[in-house]
Amino acid sequence: MEATVDRTGTEGKTWGGGNQPLRVSYGKLMMWFFILSDALTFSGFLAAYGFARYKFSNTWPIADEVFNHFPFMHGVDAPMYYVALMTFILIFSSVTMVLAVDAGHQMKKSKVTLYLLLTIIGGLIFLGSQAWEWKNFIQGTYGAIETKGGNVLQVVNSEGEQVALGDFVVAVPKERVMHERSNGLWFVDEPTLPNYTMDDVMAGFIANPELQIRTQQLTETGEKVILPRAASLAKLQNEGIGVIEGANLKKNEYGNPLFADFFFFITGFHGFHVLTGVLINIIIFFNVLIGTYERRGNYEMVEKVGLYWHFVDLVWVFVFTFFYLV
Amino acid sequence: MAQDTRHTHESSTKRIWSVFLILSLITLAEVILGIIKPEILTQTYFISLKLINWIFIVLTLVKAYYIVWAFMHMEGETKGLRRAVVWTSAFLVIYLLFILLTEGDYVHEVMQRGPVAWDF
């Protein structure tokens, strides 16, 4: 049977068919387009973060004060050291990935294996670091007082350093017990009660005359406004309604709850990408081990997964800048 | 003319390590700047953004360039693919940022001047 051939008049031209105008394989091209769409998703999140930040530009929390923990350095103020370390870890795992791709071009199976393994380990360390960062953020450091208007008041000493609620508040024995499903109506319960009541905080604040209140408001030079002692007392008495310890999606001891929401959502979505990246890397790692790509004659799969892994690194570079630096 | 990346076999290990060095140095510079926060940079404004933030953003874009060009090997792809990815994302992101940041700034103004009290 004779095949019918349509003449289109574009034979031999770039888009005439039968060639690859972009000179990449189908898989790599689709990975690039997936990355493009994913990049736009992340841009949407970061732009929304920018919107919230511009909207609350005179009350936004200061990132240096929120993320100032470092492992084994308890109580030491270490702003950004830990995220900088996380950034290095992720960039380094990107380097080992690109080395694996490079070794794949030269069909060196043992080198690809080693570098992929290092990449997986780097990804796992990053994920662990992020979990630790989340833990610190959720637990909180100092605790704060919630106001009627939904704002947050923090306690500082005469040097302007933040003081933890636990350092000056003595919890008095109280009748109020957390209501659980087991001791009442089975379908009714309530959130965990804070360690201190508003009355405990008030008593502790009055007993320590050097304490002052710091509001969410930022000055022209980007510092939080600290109220004089008398105004502090009045503010606590008139507006304080409860105690916040740590951060969740509704309340945040560091300031605006939107800060916590965006932190959980953006770093969480990025962490999910890292997790899937690690899982895909592990699959590819075992494929390399059993010689799938050696038989196939090329290591292009490592290259495609590498593109995804570098993209995860690329997103982190932006998250690092806009969440921690700017 | 862009080369076909699938058929290059020479090792580019040296370039990879030099890019790693550049990325590390930029990150280090960012962290040091972020900790010191020189007053000249935090108090000078350029298009309603602190100079230090402009520096951070420019350094981030430089890092992004190196990651995409060297690690993701965009420098070896054809012009068509490069433009399809970079121009599309650049246009949409700048557009979105312009709209959302302008709107955010406007809402901020309204909250400052409006008759509703936000801190009560």
Short mmCIF file of N, CA, C and O in Angstrom, two decimals, chain A residues 164-174 194-208 211 243:
data_model
loop_
_atom_site.label_atom_id
_atom_site.label_comp_id
_atom_site.label_asym_id
_atom_site.label_seq_id
_atom_site.Cartn_x
_atom_site.Cartn_y
_atom_site.Cartn_z
N ALA A 164 10.91 36.57 78.16
CA ALA A 164 9.93 35.48 78.04
C ALA A 164 8.92 35.57 79.17
O ALA A 164 9.26 35.96 80.29
N LEU A 165 7.67 35.21 78.88
CA LEU A 165 6.62 35.26 79.89
C LEU A 165 7.01 34.42 81.11
O LEU A 165 6.80 34.81 82.25
N GLY A 166 7.62 33.27 80.86
CA GLY A 166 7.99 32.35 81.93
C GLY A 166 8.99 32.94 82.91
O GLY A 166 9.13 32.45 84.02
N ASP A 167 9.70 34.01 82.50
CA ASP A 167 10.73 34.59 83.36
C ASP A 167 10.16 35.50 84.44
O ASP A 167 10.84 35.78 85.42
N PHE A 168 8.95 35.99 84.24
CA PHE A 168 8.43 36.89 85.28
C PHE A 168 7.03 36.53 85.75
O PHE A 168 6.56 37.06 86.75
N VAL A 169 6.38 35.63 85.07
CA VAL A 169 5.01 35.28 85.45
C VAL A 169 5.04 34.04 86.32
O VAL A 169 5.71 33.06 86.02
N VAL A 170 4.30 34.08 87.42
CA VAL A 170 4.12 32.90 88.25
C VAL A 170 2.68 32.44 88.08
O VAL A 170 1.75 33.20 88.34
N ALA A 171 2.53 31.22 87.59
CA ALA A 171 1.18 30.72 87.38
C ALA A 171 0.57 30.36 88.73
O ALA A 171 1.11 29.56 89.47
N VAL A 172 -0.55 31.03 89.05
CA VAL A 172 -1.22 30.70 90.31
C VAL A 172 -2.13 29.49 90.07
O VAL A 172 -2.64 29.32 88.97
N PRO A 173 -2.33 28.67 91.11
CA PRO A 173 -3.23 27.52 90.92
C PRO A 173 -4.62 28.02 90.54
O PRO A 173 -5.09 29.01 91.07
N LYS A 174 -5.24 27.37 89.59
CA LYS A 174 -6.54 27.87 89.15
C LYS A 174 -7.53 26.74 88.97
O LYS A 174 -7.18 25.57 88.84
N PRO A 194 -3.23 28.03 77.39
CA PRO A 194 -1.85 28.50 77.59
C PRO A 194 -1.41 28.24 79.03
O PRO A 194 -2.25 28.03 79.92
N ASN A 195 -0.10 28.29 79.26
CA ASN A 195 0.42 28.01 80.60
C ASN A 195 0.03 29.08 81.61
O ASN A 195 -0.02 28.82 82.80
N TYR A 196 -0.21 30.30 81.12
CA TYR A 196 -0.50 31.39 82.04
C TYR A 196 -1.83 32.04 81.65
O TYR A 196 -2.19 32.06 80.48
N THR A 197 -2.53 32.59 82.65
CA THR A 197 -3.73 33.35 82.35
C THR A 197 -3.35 34.82 82.27
O THR A 197 -2.25 35.22 82.65
N MET A 198 -4.29 35.63 81.79
CA MET A 198 -4.06 37.07 81.69
C MET A 198 -3.80 37.66 83.09
O MET A 198 -2.96 38.55 83.24
N ASP A 199 -4.49 37.12 84.11
CA ASP A 199 -4.31 37.63 85.48
C ASP A 199 -2.89 37.36 85.98
O ASP A 199 -2.27 38.21 86.63
N ASP A 200 -2.36 36.16 85.67
CA ASP A 200 -0.99 35.83 86.07
C ASP A 200 -0.02 36.82 85.45
O ASP A 200 0.89 37.33 86.12
N VAL A 201 -0.21 37.10 84.15
CA VAL A 201 0.69 38.01 83.43
C VAL A 201 0.62 39.40 84.07
O VAL A 201 1.64 40.04 84.32
N MET A 202 -0.60 39.86 84.35
CA MET A 202 -0.81 41.18 84.95
C MET A 202 -0.05 41.28 86.27
O MET A 202 0.68 42.24 86.52
N ALA A 203 -0.24 40.24 87.14
CA ALA A 203 0.41 40.24 88.46
C ALA A 203 1.92 40.27 88.31
O ALA A 203 2.62 41.05 88.99
N GLY A 204 2.44 39.46 87.41
CA GLY A 204 3.89 39.40 87.21
C GLY A 204 4.42 40.70 86.66
O GLY A 204 5.50 41.16 87.03
N PHE A 205 3.65 41.35 85.78
CA PHE A 205 4.09 42.60 85.16
C PHE A 205 4.14 43.72 86.20
O PHE A 205 5.07 44.53 86.21
N ILE A 206 3.14 43.75 87.07
CA ILE A 206 3.10 44.79 88.11
C ILE A 206 4.24 44.59 89.11
O ILE A 206 4.88 45.54 89.55
N ALA A 207 4.56 43.32 89.38
CA ALA A 207 5.61 43.03 90.38
C ALA A 207 7.01 43.35 89.86
O ALA A 207 7.95 43.47 90.63
N ASN A 208 7.20 43.47 88.55
CA ASN A 208 8.52 43.75 87.99
C ASN A 208 8.53 45.13 87.32
O ASN A 208 8.18 45.26 86.16
N LEU A 211 9.86 46.19 83.58
CA LEU A 211 9.31 45.67 82.33
C LEU A 211 8.48 46.71 81.59
O LEU A 211 7.84 47.57 82.18
N VAL A 243 -3.16 35.12 76.37
CA VAL A 243 -1.74 34.84 76.17
C VAL A 243 -1.56 33.99 74.91
O VAL A 243 -2.35 33.09 74.65
#
